Structures are given as structure tokens and as C-alpha cells.
Coordinates of C-alpha atoms in Angstrom, one line a residue:
M1 CA -59.1 41.0 5.3
R2 CA -56.8 37.9 5.7
R3 CA -59.1 36.5 8.4
V4 CA -62.0 36.8 6.0
F5 CA -60.0 35.1 3.3
A6 CA -59.1 32.2 5.6
T7 CA -62.7 31.8 6.7
A8 CA -63.9 31.8 3.1
V9 CA -61.4 29.1 2.2
L10 CA -62.5 26.9 5.1
A11 CA -66.1 27.5 4.3
M12 CA -65.5 26.3 0.7
M13 CA -63.7 23.2 2.1
M14 CA -66.6 22.4 4.3
T15 CA -69.1 23.0 1.5
G16 CA -67.1 20.7 -0.7
T17 CA -67.2 18.0 2.0
V18 CA -71.0 18.2 2.3
L19 CA -71.3 18.0 -1.5
A20 CA -69.0 15.0 -1.5
G21 CA -71.7 13.1 0.4
R22 CA -70.5 13.1 4.0
G23 CA -73.1 12.2 6.6
G24 CA -73.2 15.5 8.4
V25 CA -72.9 14.1 12.0
M26 CA -72.0 16.9 14.3
R27 CA -69.6 15.6 16.9
Q28 CA -68.4 16.7 20.3
I29 CA -65.3 18.9 20.8
L30 CA -63.8 20.2 24.0
T31 CA -62.1 23.6 23.5
F32 CA -61.5 24.3 27.2
E33 CA -62.8 27.9 27.0
T34 CA -65.3 27.7 29.8
P35 CA -65.5 25.9 33.2
S36 CA -68.3 23.8 31.7
D37 CA -65.7 21.9 29.7
L38 CA -64.3 20.7 33.1
S39 CA -67.6 19.8 34.7
T40 CA -67.0 16.0 34.3
M41 CA -63.3 16.1 35.2
K42 CA -62.0 13.6 37.8
I43 CA -58.6 14.2 39.3
E44 CA -56.6 13.2 42.4
R45 CA -55.6 16.8 43.3
T46 CA -58.3 19.4 42.6
D47 CA -55.7 22.2 42.3
A48 CA -53.6 20.3 39.7
A49 CA -55.7 21.2 36.7
G50 CA -57.7 24.2 35.4
L51 CA -58.1 26.5 32.5
S52 CA -55.0 28.5 31.4
D53 CA -54.3 31.3 28.9
R54 CA -50.5 30.5 28.8
H55 CA -50.8 28.3 25.7
F56 CA -53.8 27.6 23.5
L57 CA -54.9 26.7 20.0
S58 CA -58.4 27.8 19.2
G59 CA -59.9 30.5 21.5
K60 CA -57.8 31.8 24.3
H61 CA -57.6 29.0 26.8
S62 CA -56.5 25.4 27.2
L63 CA -56.6 22.8 30.0
Q64 CA -53.4 22.9 32.1
W65 CA -52.5 19.8 34.1
R66 CA -49.6 19.8 36.6
Y67 CA -49.2 16.1 37.1
R68 CA -47.1 13.9 39.4
G69 CA -46.0 10.4 38.5
G70 CA -48.8 7.9 38.1
E71 CA -51.7 10.5 38.5
S72 CA -54.6 10.5 36.2
L73 CA -57.0 13.0 34.7
Q74 CA -60.4 11.8 33.4
L75 CA -63.0 13.6 31.4
G76 CA -66.5 12.3 30.9
L77 CA -67.8 12.4 27.3
E78 CA -70.8 11.7 25.3
K79 CA -70.8 8.2 23.7
F80 CA -68.5 8.7 20.7
Y81 CA -67.1 5.6 19.0
V82 CA -68.1 4.5 15.5
D83 CA -66.6 1.5 13.8
N84 CA -64.9 1.7 10.4
D85 CA -67.9 0.4 8.5
A86 CA -70.0 3.2 9.9
A87 CA -67.2 5.7 9.4
T88 CA -66.9 4.7 5.7
K89 CA -70.6 5.0 5.1
E90 CA -70.6 8.4 6.8
Y91 CA -67.6 9.7 4.9
G92 CA -68.4 8.2 1.5
N93 CA -65.0 6.7 0.9
P94 CA -62.8 4.2 2.9
A95 CA -62.5 5.9 6.3
V96 CA -61.4 5.3 9.9
S97 CA -62.6 6.6 13.2
V98 CA -60.0 8.6 15.1
V99 CA -59.5 10.6 18.3
V100 CA -57.9 14.1 17.8
L101 CA -55.5 15.3 20.6
H102 CA -53.5 18.5 20.8
L103 CA -50.9 18.5 23.5
Y104 CA -48.4 21.2 24.6
Q105 CA -45.2 20.9 26.7
E106 CA -42.7 23.5 27.6
Q107 CA -40.0 21.0 28.6
P108 CA -39.4 17.6 26.9
Q109 CA -39.7 14.4 28.9
P110 CA -37.3 12.1 27.1
G111 CA -38.3 8.4 27.4
K112 CA -41.6 9.2 29.1
K113 CA -45.0 8.4 27.7
L114 CA -48.6 9.6 28.5
R115 CA -51.1 6.7 28.6
V116 CA -54.3 7.7 26.9
E117 CA -57.2 5.4 27.8
F118 CA -60.9 5.2 26.7
G119 CA -63.6 3.4 28.5
R120 CA -67.1 3.2 30.1
S121 CA -68.0 5.0 33.3
D122 CA -69.7 1.9 34.8
R123 CA -66.3 0.0 34.9
Q124 CA -62.8 1.1 35.9
E125 CA -60.7 -0.7 33.4
A126 CA -60.2 0.8 29.9
D127 CA -61.5 -0.7 26.7
C128 CA -58.7 0.6 24.5
W129 CA -55.6 2.8 24.9
F130 CA -52.3 4.0 23.4
D131 CA -49.1 5.8 24.6
F132 CA -48.3 9.4 23.5
G133 CA -44.5 10.0 23.6
L134 CA -43.5 13.1 25.7
D135 CA -40.0 13.8 24.2
F136 CA -41.0 17.2 22.7
S137 CA -41.6 20.8 23.4
G138 CA -44.3 23.0 21.8
W139 CA -47.6 21.7 20.3
R140 CA -48.0 18.1 19.0
T141 CA -51.0 16.7 17.3
G142 CA -52.3 13.1 17.4
W143 CA -54.8 11.5 15.1
V144 CA -55.1 8.0 16.4
A145 CA -57.5 5.4 14.9
Y146 CA -59.4 3.3 17.4
S147 CA -59.3 0.2 15.2
R148 CA -55.8 0.0 13.9
D149 CA -53.6 2.1 16.2
M150 CA -54.8 1.2 19.8
Q151 CA -54.4 -1.7 22.1
G152 CA -57.5 -3.3 23.5
T153 CA -61.0 -3.4 21.8
P154 CA -63.1 -0.2 21.4
H155 CA -66.7 -0.4 22.7
P156 CA -69.7 1.6 21.4
D157 CA -70.6 2.6 24.9
M158 CA -67.3 4.3 25.8
D159 CA -67.9 7.6 27.5
F160 CA -64.6 8.8 29.0
I161 CA -61.0 9.6 28.2
R162 CA -58.4 9.2 30.8
L163 CA -54.8 10.6 30.8
K164 CA -52.3 8.7 33.0
A165 CA -49.0 10.4 33.8
P166 CA -45.8 8.5 33.5
E167 CA -44.4 7.0 36.6
G168 CA -41.5 8.7 38.3
S169 CA -41.8 12.1 36.8
E170 CA -43.5 15.5 37.3
G171 CA -44.5 17.9 34.6
T172 CA -47.1 20.1 33.0
L173 CA -49.2 19.4 30.0
F174 CA -51.6 21.6 28.1
L175 CA -54.6 20.1 26.3
D176 CA -56.7 21.8 23.7
D177 CA -59.3 21.0 21.0
L178 CA -60.0 17.5 22.1
I179 CA -62.2 15.7 19.5
P180 CA -63.2 12.3 21.0
C181 CA -64.2 10.9 17.6
V182 CA -64.2 12.1 14.0
V183 CA -64.1 10.1 10.7
I184 CA -61.3 10.7 8.2
D185 CA -60.0 9.2 4.9
R186 CA -58.1 6.1 5.9
R187 CA -55.0 7.4 4.0
H188 CA -54.8 10.7 6.0
Q189 CA -52.8 9.6 9.1
E190 CA -49.1 9.4 9.4
P191 CA -46.8 8.3 12.2
D192 CA -44.2 10.5 13.8
L193 CA -41.6 10.2 16.5
Q194 CA -44.2 10.6 19.4
L195 CA -46.8 8.3 17.8
P196 CA -44.6 5.8 15.8
F197 CA -47.3 3.1 15.7
V198 CA -50.0 5.1 13.9
R199 CA -51.3 3.5 10.7
Y200 CA -48.6 0.8 10.8
S201 CA -51.1 -1.9 10.1
D202 CA -51.4 -0.3 6.6
E203 CA -47.5 0.1 6.3
F204 CA -46.3 2.9 4.1
D205 CA -45.4 2.0 0.5
N206 CA -42.9 4.1 -1.3
R207 CA -45.0 3.6 -4.5
E208 CA -47.9 5.4 -3.0
T209 CA -46.5 8.1 -0.7
L210 CA -44.2 11.1 -0.7
G211 CA -41.7 9.9 1.8
N212 CA -41.4 8.1 5.1
P213 CA -39.1 10.2 7.3
W214 CA -39.7 7.9 10.3
L215 CA -38.0 5.1 8.4
T216 CA -34.9 7.0 7.4
T217 CA -33.8 8.8 10.6
H218 CA -30.8 6.4 10.9
L219 CA -29.2 7.4 7.6
K220 CA -26.2 9.7 7.5
P221 CA -24.5 11.4 4.4
E222 CA -21.1 10.3 3.2
M223 CA -19.0 13.4 3.7
A224 CA -15.6 14.4 2.5
K225 CA -13.2 15.9 5.1
E226 CA -13.2 19.4 3.6
L227 CA -14.9 21.5 1.0
S228 CA -13.5 22.2 -2.4
A229 CA -13.4 25.7 -3.9
E230 CA -15.9 24.5 -6.6
E231 CA -18.4 23.4 -4.0
T232 CA -18.2 26.7 -2.0
A233 CA -18.7 28.6 -5.3
G234 CA -21.6 26.3 -6.0
F235 CA -23.3 27.3 -2.7
R236 CA -23.1 31.0 -3.7
T237 CA -24.5 30.3 -7.2
I238 CA -27.5 28.5 -5.8
E239 CA -28.1 31.3 -3.3
R240 CA -28.0 33.9 -6.2
H241 CA -30.5 31.8 -8.2
F242 CA -32.8 31.6 -5.2
D243 CA -32.6 35.3 -4.6
E244 CA -33.6 35.9 -8.2
D245 CA -36.4 33.2 -8.0
F246 CA -38.1 34.7 -4.9
N247 CA -37.0 38.4 -5.0
G248 CA -37.0 39.1 -8.8
E249 CA -34.2 39.4 -11.3
N250 CA -33.9 43.2 -10.8
P251 CA -35.7 43.9 -7.5
K252 CA -36.9 47.5 -7.2
M253 CA -35.9 49.1 -3.9
I254 CA -38.6 50.7 -1.8
A255 CA -38.3 54.5 -2.1
P256 CA -37.6 56.3 1.3
A257 CA -40.8 58.3 0.8
A258 CA -42.9 55.1 0.6
V259 CA -41.5 53.5 3.8
P260 CA -44.0 55.0 6.3
K261 CA -46.9 53.8 4.3
Q262 CA -45.3 50.4 3.8
M263 CA -44.6 50.1 7.5
E264 CA -48.1 50.8 8.5
S265 CA -49.5 48.4 5.9
I266 CA -47.3 45.5 7.1
R267 CA -47.9 46.3 10.7
K268 CA -51.7 45.9 10.2
A269 CA -51.2 42.7 8.2
F270 CA -48.9 41.2 10.8
E271 CA -51.3 42.0 13.7
E272 CA -53.9 39.8 12.0
F273 CA -51.9 36.8 13.0
G274 CA -52.1 37.7 16.7
I275 CA -48.5 36.7 17.5
R276 CA -47.2 37.7 20.9
R277 CA -44.1 37.0 22.9
S278 CA -44.5 37.3 26.7
A279 CA -41.9 38.7 29.0
D280 CA -40.7 35.1 29.8
G281 CA -40.6 34.1 26.1
V282 CA -43.9 32.3 25.7
I283 CA -45.1 32.6 22.1
T284 CA -48.9 32.6 21.3
G285 CA -50.9 33.4 18.2
R286 CA -53.5 32.1 15.9
P287 CA -53.3 28.4 15.0
V288 CA -51.4 27.6 11.8
F289 CA -52.6 24.5 10.1
F290 CA -51.8 22.4 7.0
V291 CA -54.8 22.4 4.6
I292 CA -56.0 19.0 5.8
N293 CA -56.0 19.8 9.5
P294 CA -59.1 22.0 9.6
R295 CA -61.2 19.2 8.1
M296 CA -61.2 17.7 11.6
Y297 CA -63.4 20.6 12.6
E298 CA -65.9 20.2 9.8
L299 CA -68.2 17.8 11.7
V300 CA -67.9 19.1 15.2
R301 CA -70.4 21.4 16.9
N302 CA -69.7 25.0 16.4
G303 CA -66.8 24.0 14.1
A304 CA -67.4 26.8 11.6
E305 CA -67.1 29.4 14.4
I306 CA -64.0 27.8 15.9
S307 CA -62.3 27.6 12.5
K308 CA -62.7 31.4 11.9
D309 CA -59.4 32.0 13.7
F310 CA -57.4 29.4 11.9
V311 CA -54.6 30.4 9.5
L312 CA -53.7 28.1 6.6
V313 CA -50.0 27.6 6.3
R314 CA -49.9 29.0 2.8
Q315 CA -51.5 32.2 4.0
Y316 CA -48.9 32.3 6.8
G317 CA -46.1 31.7 4.3
T318 CA -47.3 34.4 2.0
M319 CA -47.0 36.9 4.8
M320 CA -43.5 35.6 5.6
L321 CA -42.5 36.1 1.9
R322 CA -43.9 39.7 2.0
L323 CA -41.7 40.4 5.0
A324 CA -38.7 38.8 3.5
Q325 CA -39.0 40.7 0.2
S326 CA -39.5 44.0 1.9
Y327 CA -36.5 43.3 4.1
R328 CA -34.3 42.7 1.0
R329 CA -35.7 45.8 -0.8
T330 CA -35.3 48.5 1.9
S331 CA -32.3 50.2 3.3
D332 CA -34.3 52.0 6.0
P333 CA -32.8 50.8 9.4
E334 CA -36.0 51.1 11.4
F335 CA -38.1 49.4 8.7
R336 CA -35.6 46.5 8.5
R337 CA -35.6 46.2 12.3
M338 CA -39.4 45.9 12.4
L339 CA -39.4 43.4 9.5
G340 CA -36.7 41.3 11.1
E341 CA -38.5 41.3 14.4
Y342 CA -41.8 40.3 12.8
F343 CA -40.1 37.6 10.7
E344 CA -38.4 36.1 13.7
L345 CA -41.7 36.0 15.6
M346 CA -43.4 34.2 12.8
V347 CA -40.7 31.6 12.6
R348 CA -40.7 31.0 16.3
H349 CA -44.5 30.8 16.4
L350 CA -44.4 28.3 13.5
L351 CA -41.9 26.1 15.4
D352 CA -43.9 26.4 18.5
Q353 CA -47.0 25.2 16.6
G354 CA -45.2 21.9 15.8
Y355 CA -43.6 22.5 12.5
V356 CA -40.4 20.8 13.6
Y357 CA -38.4 17.7 13.1
G358 CA -40.3 14.6 14.1
S359 CA -43.8 16.2 14.1
N360 CA -46.5 15.5 11.5
M361 CA -49.3 17.7 12.9
G362 CA -51.5 14.7 12.3
A363 CA -50.5 14.3 8.6
R364 CA -48.2 16.1 6.2
H365 CA -50.5 15.1 3.3
I366 CA -49.8 17.5 0.3
A367 CA -48.3 19.9 2.8
G368 CA -45.8 21.1 0.1
Y369 CA -48.5 23.0 -1.6
G370 CA -48.9 25.3 1.4
T371 CA -45.2 25.8 2.2
R372 CA -43.7 27.0 -1.0
E373 CA -43.8 30.7 -0.2
M374 CA -42.7 30.0 3.4
F375 CA -39.5 28.3 2.2
G376 CA -38.9 31.1 -0.3
A377 CA -39.0 33.5 2.6
L378 CA -36.7 31.4 4.6
I379 CA -34.0 31.3 2.0
L380 CA -34.2 35.1 1.5
M381 CA -33.8 35.6 5.2
R382 CA -31.0 33.1 5.7
D383 CA -28.6 35.7 7.1
L384 CA -31.1 36.9 9.7
L385 CA -31.9 33.2 10.6
A386 CA -28.2 32.5 11.1
E387 CA -27.9 35.6 13.4
K388 CA -30.9 34.3 15.5
G389 CA -29.5 30.8 15.6
L390 CA -32.5 29.3 13.7
R391 CA -31.0 28.0 10.5
E392 CA -30.3 24.5 11.8
E393 CA -33.8 24.2 13.2
I394 CA -35.2 25.1 9.7
F395 CA -32.9 22.5 8.1
R396 CA -34.2 19.9 10.5
M397 CA -37.8 20.9 9.8
G398 CA -37.2 20.4 6.1
Q399 CA -35.2 17.2 6.7
W400 CA -38.4 15.7 8.3
H401 CA -41.2 17.2 6.2
F402 CA -39.5 16.5 2.9
D403 CA -37.8 13.3 4.0
L404 CA -34.3 14.5 2.9
N405 CA -32.7 11.4 4.3
S406 CA -34.5 9.2 1.7
T407 CA -32.0 10.7 -0.8
L408 CA -29.1 9.2 1.0
D409 CA -29.9 5.5 0.1
E410 CA -31.4 4.2 -3.1
R411 CA -33.4 1.7 -1.1
Y412 CA -35.5 4.6 0.2
Y413 CA -35.7 6.6 -3.0
I414 CA -39.2 7.7 -3.7
L415 CA -40.5 6.7 -7.1
P416 CA -41.1 9.5 -9.6
N417 CA -44.1 11.5 -8.5
A418 CA -45.5 14.7 -10.2
D419 CA -46.5 16.1 -6.8
Q420 CA -42.9 15.9 -5.5
F421 CA -41.4 17.6 -8.6
N422 CA -44.1 20.3 -8.3
I423 CA -44.4 21.0 -4.6
D424 CA -41.5 19.5 -2.7
M425 CA -38.1 19.5 -4.6
R426 CA -37.4 23.2 -4.5
S427 CA -38.2 23.3 -0.7
M428 CA -36.0 20.2 -0.2
L429 CA -33.2 22.1 -1.9
I430 CA -33.8 25.2 0.3
S431 CA -33.7 23.0 3.4
I432 CA -30.3 21.8 2.5
M433 CA -29.1 25.3 1.8
M434 CA -30.0 26.2 5.4
L435 CA -26.9 24.3 6.6
P436 CA -23.7 26.2 7.1
D437 CA -20.9 25.8 4.5
T438 CA -19.8 22.4 5.6
P439 CA -18.9 19.0 4.0
E440 CA -22.4 17.8 5.1
K441 CA -24.0 20.5 3.0
A442 CA -22.0 19.4 -0.1
A443 CA -22.7 15.8 0.6
R444 CA -26.5 16.4 0.9
L445 CA -26.5 18.4 -2.3
K446 CA -24.7 15.6 -4.0
A447 CA -27.3 13.1 -2.7
F448 CA -30.2 15.4 -3.7
S449 CA -28.8 15.8 -7.2
A450 CA -28.5 12.1 -7.7
F451 CA -32.0 11.6 -6.4
F452 CA -33.4 14.3 -8.6
N453 CA -31.5 13.1 -11.7
R454 CA -32.5 9.5 -11.2
N455 CA -36.2 10.3 -10.8
L456 CA -36.2 12.7 -13.8
S457 CA -34.2 10.5 -16.2
W458 CA -35.9 7.2 -15.5
E459 CA -38.5 6.5 -18.2
T460 CA -40.8 4.4 -16.0
P461 CA -42.8 1.4 -17.2
G462 CA -46.5 0.8 -17.3
W463 CA -48.8 2.8 -15.0
M464 CA -46.0 3.9 -12.7
G465 CA -45.8 7.6 -12.1
G466 CA -43.1 9.5 -13.9
F467 CA -41.8 10.3 -17.4
K468 CA -42.6 8.0 -20.3
P469 CA -40.6 7.1 -23.5
D470 CA -43.1 9.1 -25.7
G471 CA -43.0 12.3 -23.6
M472 CA -46.1 11.6 -21.6
V473 CA -45.9 12.0 -17.8
F474 CA -48.0 9.8 -15.5
H475 CA -49.7 10.8 -12.3
H476 CA -52.6 8.9 -10.7
W477 CA -52.1 6.1 -13.3
G478 CA -52.4 8.2 -16.4
H479 CA -51.1 11.1 -18.5
Y480 CA -52.5 14.0 -16.6
P481 CA -51.6 17.5 -17.9
A482 CA -53.2 19.2 -14.8
Y483 CA -50.3 17.7 -12.8
V484 CA -47.8 17.2 -15.7
Y485 CA -47.3 21.0 -16.2
G486 CA -46.6 21.5 -12.5
A487 CA -44.2 18.5 -12.5
M488 CA -42.3 19.8 -15.5
A489 CA -42.2 23.4 -14.2
G490 CA -40.8 22.2 -10.8
A491 CA -38.2 20.0 -12.5
S492 CA -37.2 22.8 -14.9
R493 CA -36.8 25.3 -12.0
V494 CA -34.5 22.9 -10.1
C495 CA -32.4 22.3 -13.3
W496 CA -31.9 26.1 -13.4
L497 CA -31.2 26.4 -9.7
L498 CA -28.5 23.7 -9.9
S499 CA -27.0 24.9 -13.1
D500 CA -23.3 26.0 -13.2
T501 CA -22.7 24.0 -10.0
P502 CA -21.1 20.6 -9.2
W503 CA -24.7 19.3 -8.8
A504 CA -26.2 20.2 -12.1
A505 CA -28.8 18.1 -13.9
T506 CA -27.3 15.3 -16.0
P507 CA -27.7 15.1 -19.8
E508 CA -29.9 12.1 -19.4
A509 CA -32.2 13.9 -17.0
L510 CA -32.4 17.0 -19.3
K511 CA -33.1 14.7 -22.4
T512 CA -36.1 13.1 -20.6
L513 CA -37.5 16.5 -19.4
K514 CA -37.1 18.1 -22.8
K515 CA -38.9 15.3 -24.4
A516 CA -41.9 15.9 -22.1
I517 CA -41.8 19.7 -22.7
N518 CA -41.6 19.2 -26.5
A519 CA -44.5 16.8 -26.4
A520 CA -46.5 19.3 -24.4
D521 CA -45.8 21.9 -27.1
V522 CA -47.4 19.5 -29.6
Y523 CA -50.6 18.6 -27.7
C524 CA -51.1 22.1 -26.4
I525 CA -52.1 24.9 -28.7
S526 CA -53.4 27.9 -26.8
D527 CA -54.8 25.4 -24.3
T528 CA -54.8 21.7 -23.6
A529 CA -57.7 19.7 -25.2
L530 CA -60.6 19.4 -22.8
A531 CA -60.4 15.6 -23.0
L532 CA -57.0 15.7 -21.3
H533 CA -58.0 17.9 -18.3
G534 CA -59.1 15.2 -15.9
R535 CA -60.8 16.7 -12.9
V536 CA -59.4 20.2 -13.6
P537 CA -61.2 21.5 -16.6
F538 CA -61.1 25.1 -17.9
R539 CA -57.7 25.7 -16.4
I540 CA -56.2 28.1 -19.0
M541 CA -52.5 28.0 -18.1
S542 CA -51.0 25.5 -20.5
N543 CA -49.0 27.8 -22.8
S544 CA -47.6 29.9 -19.9
M545 CA -46.5 26.8 -18.0
I546 CA -44.7 25.3 -21.1
A547 CA -43.1 28.7 -21.7
F548 CA -41.9 28.8 -18.1
C549 CA -40.3 25.4 -18.5
A550 CA -38.5 26.4 -21.7
R551 CA -37.4 29.7 -20.1
M552 CA -35.9 27.9 -17.1
L553 CA -33.9 25.5 -19.2
G554 CA -32.9 28.3 -21.6
K555 CA -31.5 30.2 -18.6
A556 CA -29.7 27.0 -17.7
G557 CA -27.9 27.1 -21.1
D558 CA -30.1 24.9 -23.3
A559 CA -30.3 26.5 -26.8
Q560 CA -33.2 24.5 -28.1
M561 CA -35.3 25.4 -25.1
A562 CA -34.3 29.0 -25.4
S563 CA -35.6 28.9 -29.0
L564 CA -38.9 27.4 -27.8
Y565 CA -39.3 30.1 -25.2
R566 CA -38.6 32.8 -27.7
R567 CA -41.7 31.6 -29.6
L568 CA -44.0 30.9 -26.7
G569 CA -42.9 33.9 -24.6
G570 CA -43.9 36.4 -27.3
A571 CA -43.2 40.1 -26.6
K572 CA -42.0 39.3 -23.0
A573 CA -39.3 36.9 -24.4
A574 CA -38.4 39.4 -27.0
A575 CA -37.7 42.1 -24.4
E576 CA -35.4 39.9 -22.3
P577 CA -31.7 40.4 -23.1
L578 CA -30.9 36.7 -22.7
F579 CA -33.5 35.7 -25.4
R580 CA -33.8 38.8 -27.6
D581 CA -31.5 37.6 -30.3
V582 CA -32.6 33.9 -30.2
A583 CA -34.4 32.5 -33.2
Q584 CA -37.9 31.3 -32.6
A585 CA -38.6 27.6 -32.8
P586 CA -41.0 26.7 -35.6
L587 CA -44.6 25.6 -34.9
P588 CA -45.0 21.8 -34.7
Q589 CA -46.4 20.4 -38.0
G590 CA -47.5 16.9 -38.7
H591 CA -49.0 14.0 -36.8
W592 CA -48.0 12.4 -33.5
S593 CA -49.2 9.2 -31.8
F594 CA -48.8 9.3 -28.0
N595 CA -49.5 5.7 -27.1
Y596 CA -49.0 6.2 -23.3
G597 CA -51.6 9.0 -23.5
G598 CA -54.0 7.0 -25.7
M599 CA -54.1 10.0 -28.1
G600 CA -53.1 11.3 -31.5
V601 CA -52.4 14.9 -32.3
H602 CA -52.5 16.4 -35.8
R603 CA -51.0 19.9 -36.3
Y604 CA -51.4 22.0 -39.4
H605 CA -50.2 25.6 -39.4
D606 CA -51.7 27.1 -36.2
K607 CA -54.5 24.6 -35.8
A608 CA -54.6 21.3 -34.0
V609 CA -56.9 18.2 -33.6
T610 CA -56.6 15.9 -30.6
L611 CA -58.2 12.5 -30.7
K612 CA -58.3 10.9 -27.2
T613 CA -59.3 7.3 -26.7
Y614 CA -60.3 5.4 -23.6
N615 CA -60.0 1.7 -22.8
H616 CA -59.2 -0.6 -19.9
Y617 CA -55.7 0.9 -19.6
V618 CA -56.5 4.6 -20.3
W619 CA -59.0 6.2 -17.9
G620 CA -61.5 8.8 -18.9
Y621 CA -61.6 10.9 -15.7
E622 CA -60.6 10.7 -12.1
S623 CA -62.9 10.4 -9.2
Y624 CA -62.3 9.9 -5.5
L625 CA -65.3 7.5 -5.3
F626 CA -63.2 4.3 -5.9
T627 CA -64.9 1.1 -7.1
L628 CA -63.6 -2.3 -8.2
E629 CA -66.4 -3.0 -10.6
G630 CA -64.5 -1.9 -13.7
T631 CA -65.9 1.6 -13.9
N632 CA -63.5 3.7 -16.0
R633 CA -62.5 6.6 -13.8

């Protein structure tokens, strides 16, 4: 069933791409499943390369190359290069032409680089090239643009790729799913530690991105010599809050009679992922991708068939959370043993796939959407991860993917961003909690708290993202409730997670957040006015999201928000012991002008009228087809 679900999701993504106006050019891909993929291979030692089932992404094989210093491996290809003008025309938005490489190593080669060259078969010298760092183990992904990332000058008649091994070394590389050329949105590449030059002609601007971990690797937290008793108690409080967040306030234990059925159900679900560990410790399984990675397969031949075996990271994380919750809710020793074994295999497979410090898998673009359940599972299984020696690796993964080091220095602070409040900050906090109880953990929590409070309390000017003086919240240069509710919910949850600890939200941060929640209570009545929905119409979730925010802040001790939740939460709030005796906040009555939102709201009894205006400064709707001709969108 899960495989069907993943296929359906990918099919919808592909359909959406076609509807968006992409050109539909079906490009070449080498999956190294059959000897025909090696028919054009040129190599010094004929026994040095061949198909292997030891490591693979799609299918069951890859190209294994046992190289010696200075040797090369060349593969003949169809002519593949398109320039950026042609890529943009084909894609429908500003785009670049990239090569997609997936490489695997069992042993890192510190300081060594693989030269990747492209050229024409009627001449020996390469037209363009780049170096792929080899200081890694596991899978690494490269999306490298011909125009802005490579040395030399690409030529439209290029028809080979050549890998040149580093001098003075021997090693083994595995290559899979080589796409010589595909066009992608010019924003959807990111550098990492093995490809630090990628997209650097476009430099990364903190005003536009969600963190640049490759720029902050040198930063270190300022640590005290020892922990205080208050800090140690704070660690336990945050853990208790996370247990409640991901496992429920009063989790119901699995009855002994239900264990056999549960075991069989989980066994079948786990087997769908195809994860295996060989006798010598090699992990294999279905490829696990961020949501953006499968787009590379949309315009390759047989891409739909290849993609059937992919697992989206959110699907993977949902299974991890199921394992973790069952582990915490059973006392059956055999069931717990099975759950722990499965969970460890899933974590090790994830790390092997490249979800590690210093690896971007091509791009982490909006990756936080897909990893929320995964990080919830990780915090629930913290004791098992410690037992298996994996907690530090999980911290480092989060340190990279959520750019935790940016919180250590205000020069690298990310400007307020609704996406980060919504999809990243809780996982950032979980990553820090993976550290053992040390002064570093306390120092990083202090830095995270300062970062969170600063971004929440700052009433930003103009079009800048973040919270505004009148309670509006900007994202994509406007008040955008489809994102605002997620941002407020994420911020409210973090306020509760940190409550009653040395790193709690400041009064200034709470004041700004409450202003936004109260404003939402005014402009939302049963649902948000259609004029405010942007590109997400008919999303009936507004009241429940505002109620969630009020509940979180009520649990953190705010009486006014508890009163708001008592009204919005209805019978559910009335049944909760914490809120049962709280008086309901009155319905908003009167007229409000929200200048940053370009709207006025009139409330009378249980009715509301919203008047939304548009002008040069207030957009009407959001579209990815960007123009500079003044079109209001």
C-alpha cells in the first residue's frame, strides 16, 4: 500500500509539472541495471569496472569502479547539453542545465577529489569539468550546473562523461542513476562539503534562504565549565514536553492480546522499505528522497517506472514514528526487540543514503516539511539511539540540515521566515536535545532561544518576512494566512516546549506572537476570507490552527490565550482539566483596519465582513510565473 501511495504522489508531482508548462523533453539516464549501460565504457583495466549489487539506488545494481591513481573511466552518451536560455524556455521559469551524479564510497578519501569531465568524442581534451570531493562514506548526490558551476566552456556536441581518479590513491566508487543533463529551477541547487562551489555565482542571501550551513561550520558555542541544576532540570522538562507532543498526553499502552496482530502489521509495513543488512554490515534498501529529488526523474526516459521504488522522506519518517510510538507503548520484550531492530535499521539506512552532516542530497529545499515525523521519532527513541551510539550522528545531521550554527552568531541569523517557524524550529530543538547532558547542550539551547526570541519579537519593516506591528505576518512579500497559521502554530509549540526552563520565550516574543494570534481571531470566523487564501484556497483549517496556538500558549501559562482556547476549542477544551474552569474569551466585536494586510474587518455578533484591497504594494495572488512588467501577483 505504501508503495502505491509513493507512486501516486510522484505521479501527481509529474502531472503538476506538465501542467505548469514544462517542455516534456525525455532525457537519457543510465541506471546500470544491464550490460548495455556499459557498452560505451572505456577503461584502462577491463576488470576494474562492472555491474554490482553491493550498493544501489534505483533498481538492484550500480556501476562499481575499482580505481588506481590517475586512471579514468569514460562513458559515451547521447548529445545532452542545453544552455540556460533553452533550459528556461523548456522549464517555464528561470532554469539551469545540470548533470545529476549519485556516488557511493565505503571508505572516505580525505583531501582527494574525483575529476568529472565532459567532452566530444572526436577530441581528447574536455570542454568542461569540475571536482567532486571524496571525503565521505555512503551516498552523495551532485547537481552541478554546466554554466555557473564548472570550469571550461560547455559545447552543444558533448557526448561523453569521463571520471578521473585522484593521483596517488586507490579506492572503489559506485555510480548509479547518472543523468547527463536535466533542467531545474535555478534556485534548487545548494553547495555542500563535497561540492562547495555549486551555485556560488548566485551567492546565498540570508534574506532569501533558510540557512547556509556551509558558511557557519567554523562557529563554536560559548560554553560554561559545568551545568547548573536548573539547566539539567530544563533538559528533562523539554524531554517530557516532547514525549507528550509526539506520543500523546496519556498514551494508551498496547494490550498484550493485541501484540501479535500489531507485530504482524508492522512487519509487513517495514518490509515495504526493502531494508537489509548483509553479514558484513552493508545496508541496502529503497531510495529515500527529499520531495524535490524525484523531479530529476520526471523528464528522463522510463522515469515513471524508475520512480515507483522511491520513498519520500515524509513517508519514511511516518513509519519511523509508528515504530517509536509502538516501542514506547508496549512492555512486551519480543515486540520491543523487533521494533528497536527495525528502528535502528531505518536510521542506519537513512544515514547511508546521505542524510548526514555536510551532505545536501542535491538540495535541502523545503526539506523540513518531510522530516517532522522523523525527528519526532528520533526524540522518542533517544535512549535506544544512545545505546546504539547514534545520537551524536543525529545531532550532526540536524546541525547541518537546519544550520544550527547560524544561531551562534547574529551575523548569520536567518531573518524571520514563516517556513522556518513552521517546519524547522521544532526539529532544530530536537537536534540539540540529541546531545548528551553537557555544557555544549546548554550553550546551544541558550543560542537557539536567543535566535527564536529575536526572530519572533522583531516587528519587521516593509515587505520583509516576519511579524508586523498590526498583527499581520508576512511571507512571500505579503500577509499570507496559508503560511501564517503554520508559522504561528510552530512558534506557539516551541514556546510551550521551552516553557518552565531557563530558555523560555521572552515577554517581548510572546507579546508579538499573541498580537498575531488575536488578529487571526479577528479576521477568521469559521474560515479565512477567500480573498486572503493566496494560492491555497478552500483550506478549511483556520479555526483549528488558531485554537492550537492558543492551547499551546495556554499550556505554557498564558491566561489570556487559555481563555481564547476555551472559546475556540469548544467541547474538547471544556473536557480538558487544564482549561475546564477557564472563562471563555468574548467574540471580537467592532471594526479593525489591518494596514499591512491591506484589509478591513467588521465583526458583529457571530458575523464578519472582510474588505481586501490590492495595489502596487499589496499583491492579489501568488504565481511562480515571475514577470517584471508590473503584473500584480
